[in-house]
């Protein structure tokens, strides 16, 4: 394939939580665009190995690194491995996330803290650790937020609040780390990864575009920010088929 067909050739990308589901789609989309891709996983080692093989098949350099975004030591080890192998980093996608349904009045301190540890502090820790590399490369960060960070979902209060905080963190990073690093955020709506559930049909009918989202829709938005003018920074792009309107 020509360089134009693979416009991210030579770019080095880290995507957290990318063994399966949306993260895997992001990883494959970056590899299809020619980028070298390091995925991280926490528990899904088998799926990570499969995704790693699928990345290699696309003719790019690839790594699968165990990483718990709640642990600074673990994050530092993963980013060090990327530096060792690839001598730098161009793009970070903070995709790893936690999701939980709970009545607001029942959310415990432990549940609240666990949600923020993964969804808000995690992306901060990974970005902070990668900051010198991204600064040197005039790189980019794309954080995966959520429609739930824009609109309140009554039975996901701790999740929604953690994602709203991530949206603000994205804007703060964009301002703090300009002009070297552009930082944007993609906020998916209802994304269905092949699961079958009557609730999904209900959401599809409520969505102006009359379907739920696919991982590929999210990947297209992330690839947009990976290739957009560096001048575009601090933006939040909902990928929700109009569900949030
Ligand atoms: N699916 C949706 O409809 C939807 C809607 C809005 C926003 N989003 C956001 O889009 C992103 C991807 O969604 P998804 O549904 O594909 O997510 P997911 O399957 O719930 O989680 C993605 C990955 O995050 C990793 N992870 C969780 N806790 C971690 C930790 N402490 N350290 C490192 N990795 C951790 C897990 O890795 P292991 O499996 O390896 O443990 C998991 O595979 C998430 O940020 C999510 O909040 C999704």
Coordinates of N, CA, C and O in Angstrom, one line a residue, residues 41-145:
X41 N -3.1 -4.0 28.2 CA -4.2 -4.8 28.7 C -3.9 -4.9 30.2 O -2.8 -4.8 30.7
X42 N -5.0 -5.3 30.9 CA -4.9 -5.6 32.4 C -5.1 -7.1 32.6 O -4.2 -7.8 32.9
X43 N -6.4 -7.5 32.4 CA -6.7 -8.9 32.6 C -6.8 -9.7 31.3 O -6.7 -11.0 31.4
X44 N -7.0 -9.1 30.2 CA -7.4 -9.8 29.0 C -6.1 -10.2 28.2 O -5.9 -9.8 27.0
X45 N -5.3 -11.1 28.7 CA -4.0 -11.4 28.1 C -4.2 -12.2 26.8 O -3.6 -11.9 25.8
X46 N -5.2 -13.2 26.8 CA -5.4 -13.9 25.6 C -5.9 -13.1 24.4 O -5.4 -13.2 23.3
X47 N -6.8 -12.2 24.7 CA -7.4 -11.3 23.7 C -6.3 -10.3 23.2 O -6.2 -10.0 22.0
X48 N -5.4 -9.9 24.2 CA -4.3 -9.1 23.8 C -3.3 -9.8 22.8 O -2.8 -9.2 21.8
X49 N -3.1 -11.1 23.1 CA -2.2 -11.8 22.2 C -2.8 -11.9 20.8 O -2.1 -11.8 19.7
X50 N -4.1 -12.1 20.7 CA -4.8 -12.2 19.4 C -4.7 -10.8 18.7 O -4.4 -10.8 17.5
X51 N -5.0 -9.8 19.4 CA -4.9 -8.4 18.8 C -3.5 -8.1 18.3 O -3.3 -7.6 17.3
X52 N -2.5 -8.5 19.2 CA -1.1 -8.3 18.8 C -0.8 -9.1 17.4 O -0.2 -8.5 16.5
X53 N -1.3 -10.3 17.3 CA -1.1 -11.0 16.1 C -1.8 -10.3 14.9 O -1.2 -10.2 13.8
X54 N -3.0 -9.8 15.1 CA -3.7 -9.1 14.1 C -3.0 -7.8 13.7 O -3.0 -7.4 12.5
X55 N -2.3 -7.2 14.6 CA -1.6 -6.0 14.3 C -0.4 -6.3 13.5 O -0.1 -5.7 12.4
X56 N 0.4 -7.4 13.9 CA 1.5 -7.8 13.1 C 1.2 -8.1 11.7 O 1.9 -7.8 10.7
X57 N 0.0 -8.7 11.5 CA -0.5 -9.1 10.2 C -0.6 -7.9 9.3 O -0.6 -8.1 8.1
X58 N -0.8 -6.8 9.9 CA -1.0 -5.5 9.1 C 0.3 -4.9 8.7 O 0.4 -3.8 8.2
X59 N 1.4 -5.6 9.1 CA 2.8 -5.1 8.6 C 3.3 -3.9 9.4 O 4.2 -3.2 8.9
X60 N 2.8 -3.8 10.7 CA 3.4 -2.7 11.5 C 4.1 -3.2 12.7 O 3.9 -4.4 13.0
X61 N 4.9 -2.4 13.4 CA 5.5 -2.8 14.6 C 4.4 -2.8 15.7 O 3.5 -1.9 15.7
X62 N 4.4 -3.8 16.6 CA 3.3 -3.8 17.6 C 3.9 -4.4 18.9 O 4.8 -5.2 18.9
X63 N 3.3 -3.9 20.0 CA 3.6 -4.4 21.3 C 2.3 -4.6 22.1 O 1.3 -3.9 21.9
X64 N 2.3 -5.6 23.0 CA 1.2 -5.8 24.0 C 1.8 -5.7 25.4 O 2.6 -6.6 25.7
X65 N 1.4 -4.7 26.1 CA 2.0 -4.5 27.4 C 1.0 -4.6 28.6 O -0.1 -4.0 28.5
X66 N 1.3 -5.3 29.6 CA 0.5 -5.4 30.7 C 0.6 -4.1 31.5 O 1.7 -3.6 31.8
X67 N -0.6 -3.5 31.8 CA -0.6 -2.2 32.5 C -1.9 -2.0 33.2 O -2.9 -2.1 32.7
X68 N -1.7 -1.6 34.5 CA -2.9 -1.2 35.3 C -2.8 0.3 35.5 O -1.9 0.8 36.1
X69 N -3.8 1.0 34.9 CA -3.7 2.5 34.8 C -3.9 3.1 36.2 O -3.7 4.3 36.4
X70 N -4.2 2.2 37.2 CA -4.4 2.8 38.6 C -3.0 2.9 39.3 O -2.9 3.5 40.3
X71 N -2.0 2.2 38.7 CA -0.7 2.1 39.4 C 0.4 2.9 38.6 O 0.6 2.6 37.5
X72 N 1.0 3.9 39.3 CA 2.0 4.7 38.7 C 3.2 3.8 38.2 O 3.8 4.0 37.2
X73 N 3.5 2.9 39.1 CA 4.7 2.0 38.8 C 4.4 1.2 37.5 O 5.2 1.1 36.6
X74 N 3.2 0.7 37.4 CA 2.8 -0.1 36.2 C 2.8 0.8 34.9 O 3.3 0.3 33.9
X75 N 2.3 1.9 35.1 CA 2.2 2.9 33.9 C 3.6 3.2 33.5 O 4.0 3.2 32.3
X76 N 4.5 3.5 34.5 CA 5.9 3.9 34.1 C 6.6 2.7 33.4 O 7.4 3.0 32.5
X77 N 6.3 1.5 33.9 CA 7.0 0.3 33.3 C 6.5 0.2 31.8 O 7.4 -0.1 30.9
X78 N 5.2 0.4 31.5 CA 4.7 0.2 30.2 C 5.3 1.3 29.2 O 5.8 1.0 28.1
X79 N 5.3 2.5 29.7 CA 5.8 3.6 28.9 C 7.3 3.5 28.7 O 7.9 3.7 27.6
X80 N 8.1 3.0 29.7 CA 9.5 2.8 29.5 C 9.8 1.7 28.4 O 10.7 1.9 27.7
X81 N 9.0 0.7 28.4 CA 9.1 -0.4 27.4 C 9.0 0.2 26.0 O 9.7 -0.1 25.1
X82 N 8.0 1.1 25.8 CA 7.8 1.8 24.5 C 9.0 2.6 24.1 O 9.5 2.6 23.0
X83 N 9.5 3.3 25.1 CA 10.7 4.2 24.9 C 11.9 3.3 24.5 O 12.6 3.6 23.5
X84 N 12.1 2.2 25.2 CA 13.2 1.3 24.9 C 13.1 0.8 23.5 O 14.1 0.7 22.8
X85 N 11.9 0.3 23.1 CA 11.8 -0.4 21.8 C 11.7 0.6 20.7 O 12.1 0.3 19.6
X86 N 11.0 1.7 20.9 CA 10.7 2.6 19.8 C 11.3 4.0 19.9 O 11.1 4.8 19.0
X87 N 12.0 4.3 21.0 CA 12.7 5.5 21.1 C 11.8 6.7 21.0 O 12.3 7.8 20.6
X88 N 10.6 6.6 21.4 CA 9.7 7.8 21.4 C 8.2 7.4 21.2 O 7.9 6.2 21.1
X89 N 7.4 8.4 21.3 CA 5.9 8.2 21.2 C 5.3 9.4 20.5 O 5.6 10.6 20.9
X90 N 4.4 9.2 19.6 CA 3.7 10.3 18.9 C 2.3 10.5 19.3 O 1.8 11.7 19.3
X91 N 1.6 9.4 19.7 CA 0.1 9.6 19.9 C -0.2 8.6 21.1 O 0.2 7.5 21.2
X92 N -0.9 9.2 22.1 CA -1.5 8.4 23.2 C -3.0 8.5 23.1 O -3.6 9.5 23.0
X93 N -3.6 7.3 23.2 CA -5.1 7.2 23.3 C -5.4 6.6 24.6 O -5.1 5.4 24.9
X94 N -6.1 7.4 25.5 CA -6.5 6.9 26.8 C -7.9 6.3 26.6 O -8.9 7.0 26.7
X95 N -7.9 5.0 26.4 CA -9.2 4.3 26.2 C -9.7 3.4 27.4 O -10.9 3.2 27.6
X96 N -8.7 2.9 28.2 CA -9.1 2.0 29.3 C -10.1 2.7 30.2 O -10.0 3.9 30.5
X97 N -11.1 2.0 30.6 CA -12.2 2.6 31.4 C -12.9 1.6 32.2 O -12.9 0.4 31.9
X98 N -13.6 2.1 33.2 CA -14.5 1.2 34.0 C -15.9 1.7 33.9 O -16.2 2.9 33.6
X99 N -16.9 0.8 34.0 CA -18.3 1.1 33.9 C -19.1 0.3 34.9 O -18.7 -0.9 35.1
X100 N -20.1 0.9 35.5 CA -20.8 0.2 36.5 C -22.2 0.8 36.7 O -22.3 2.1 36.6
X101 N -23.2 0.0 36.9 CA -24.6 0.5 37.2 C -24.8 0.4 38.7 O -24.6 -0.6 39.3
X102 N -25.3 1.5 39.2 CA -25.6 1.6 40.7 C -26.5 2.7 41.0 O -26.3 3.8 40.4
X103 N -27.5 2.5 41.8 CA -28.3 3.7 42.3 C -27.4 4.6 43.0 O -26.6 4.2 43.8
X104 N -27.6 5.9 42.7 CA -26.7 6.9 43.3 C -26.6 6.8 44.8 O -25.5 6.9 45.4
X105 N -27.7 6.6 45.4 CA -27.7 6.6 46.9 C -27.0 5.4 47.5 O -26.7 5.3 48.7
X106 N -26.7 4.4 46.6 CA -26.1 3.2 47.1 C -24.6 3.2 46.8 O -23.9 2.2 47.2
X107 N -24.1 4.1 46.1 CA -22.6 4.1 45.7 C -21.8 4.3 46.9 O -22.0 5.3 47.7
X108 N -20.9 3.4 47.1 CA -20.0 3.5 48.3 C -18.8 4.3 48.0 O -18.5 4.6 46.9
X109 N -18.1 4.7 49.1 CA -16.8 5.4 48.9 C -15.8 4.6 48.0 O -15.2 5.2 47.1
X110 N -15.8 3.3 48.3 CA -14.9 2.5 47.5 C -15.3 2.5 46.0 O -14.4 2.6 45.1
X111 N -16.6 2.4 45.7 CA -17.0 2.4 44.3 C -16.7 3.7 43.7 O -16.3 3.8 42.5
X112 N -17.0 4.8 44.4 CA -16.7 6.1 43.8 C -15.2 6.3 43.5 O -14.9 6.7 42.4
X113 N -14.4 5.9 44.5 CA -12.9 6.1 44.3 C -12.4 5.2 43.2 O -11.6 5.6 42.4
X114 N -12.9 4.0 43.1 CA -12.5 3.1 42.1 C -12.8 3.6 40.7 O -12.0 3.5 39.7
X115 N -14.0 4.2 40.5 CA -14.3 4.8 39.2 C -13.4 5.9 38.8 O -12.9 5.9 37.7
X116 N -13.1 6.8 39.7 CA -12.2 7.9 39.4 C -10.8 7.4 39.2 O -10.0 8.0 38.4
X117 N -10.4 6.4 40.0 CA -9.0 5.9 39.9 C -8.7 5.5 38.4 O -7.7 5.7 37.9
X118 N -9.7 4.8 37.8 CA -9.5 4.2 36.5 C -9.9 5.3 35.4 O -9.1 5.5 34.5
X119 N -11.0 5.9 35.6 CA -11.5 6.8 34.4 C -10.9 8.2 34.4 O -10.9 8.8 33.3
X120 N -10.4 8.7 35.5 CA -10.0 10.1 35.6 C -8.5 10.1 35.9 O -7.7 10.7 35.1
X121 N -8.1 9.5 37.0 CA -6.7 9.5 37.4 C -5.8 8.7 36.5 O -4.7 9.0 36.2
X122 N -6.4 7.6 36.0 CA -5.7 6.7 35.0 C -5.2 7.5 33.8 O -4.0 7.5 33.5
X123 N -6.1 8.1 33.1 CA -5.6 8.9 31.9 C -4.6 10.0 32.3 O -3.7 10.3 31.5
X124 N -4.8 10.6 33.5 CA -3.9 11.6 33.9 C -2.5 11.0 34.1 O -1.5 11.5 33.6
X125 N -2.4 9.8 34.8 CA -1.1 9.2 35.1 C -0.4 8.8 33.8 O 0.8 9.0 33.6
X126 N -1.2 8.2 32.8 CA -0.6 7.8 31.6 C -0.1 9.0 30.8 O 1.1 9.0 30.3
X127 N -0.9 10.0 30.8 CA -0.5 11.2 30.0 C 0.7 11.9 30.6 O 1.6 12.3 30.0
X128 N 0.7 12.0 32.0 CA 1.8 12.6 32.7 C 3.1 11.9 32.4 O 4.2 12.5 32.2
X129 N 3.0 10.5 32.4 CA 4.2 9.7 32.2 C 4.7 9.9 30.8 O 5.9 9.9 30.5
X130 N 3.8 10.0 29.8 CA 4.2 10.0 28.4 C 4.5 11.5 28.0 O 5.0 11.7 26.9
X131 N 4.2 12.4 28.9 CA 4.3 13.9 28.5 C 5.7 14.2 27.9 O 5.7 14.9 26.8
X132 N 6.8 13.8 28.5 CA 8.1 14.3 27.9 C 8.3 13.7 26.5 O 8.8 14.4 25.6
X133 N 7.8 12.5 26.2 CA 7.9 11.9 24.9 C 7.0 12.6 23.9 O 7.4 12.9 22.8
X134 N 5.8 12.9 24.3 CA 4.8 13.5 23.4 C 5.3 14.9 23.1 O 5.1 15.4 22.0
X135 N 5.8 15.6 24.1 CA 6.3 17.0 24.0 C 7.4 17.0 22.9 O 7.4 17.8 22.0
X136 N 8.4 16.0 23.1 CA 9.5 16.0 22.1 C 9.1 15.7 20.7 O 9.6 16.2 19.8
X137 N 8.0 14.9 20.6 CA 7.5 14.5 19.2 C 6.5 15.5 18.7 O 6.0 15.2 17.6
X138 N 6.1 16.5 19.4 CA 5.0 17.4 19.0 C 3.8 16.5 18.7 O 3.2 16.5 17.7
X139 N 3.5 15.7 19.8 CA 2.5 14.7 19.6 C 1.1 15.0 19.9 O 0.7 16.2 20.0
X140 N 0.3 14.0 20.2 CA -1.2 14.2 20.3 C -1.7 13.2 21.4 O -1.2 12.1 21.6
X141 N -2.7 13.7 22.1 CA -3.4 12.8 23.0 C -4.9 12.8 22.6 O -5.5 13.9 22.3
X142 N -5.5 11.6 22.6 CA -7.0 11.5 22.4 C -7.5 10.8 23.7 O -7.1 9.6 23.9
X143 N -8.3 11.4 24.4 CA -9.0 10.7 25.6 C -10.3 10.2 25.2 O -11.1 10.9 24.4
X144 N -10.7 9.0 25.7 CA -12.1 8.5 25.4 C -13.0 8.9 26.5 O -12.9 8.2 27.6
X145 N -13.8 9.8 26.3 CA -14.8 10.3 27.4 C -16.0 9.5 27.2 O -16.0 8.3 26.9

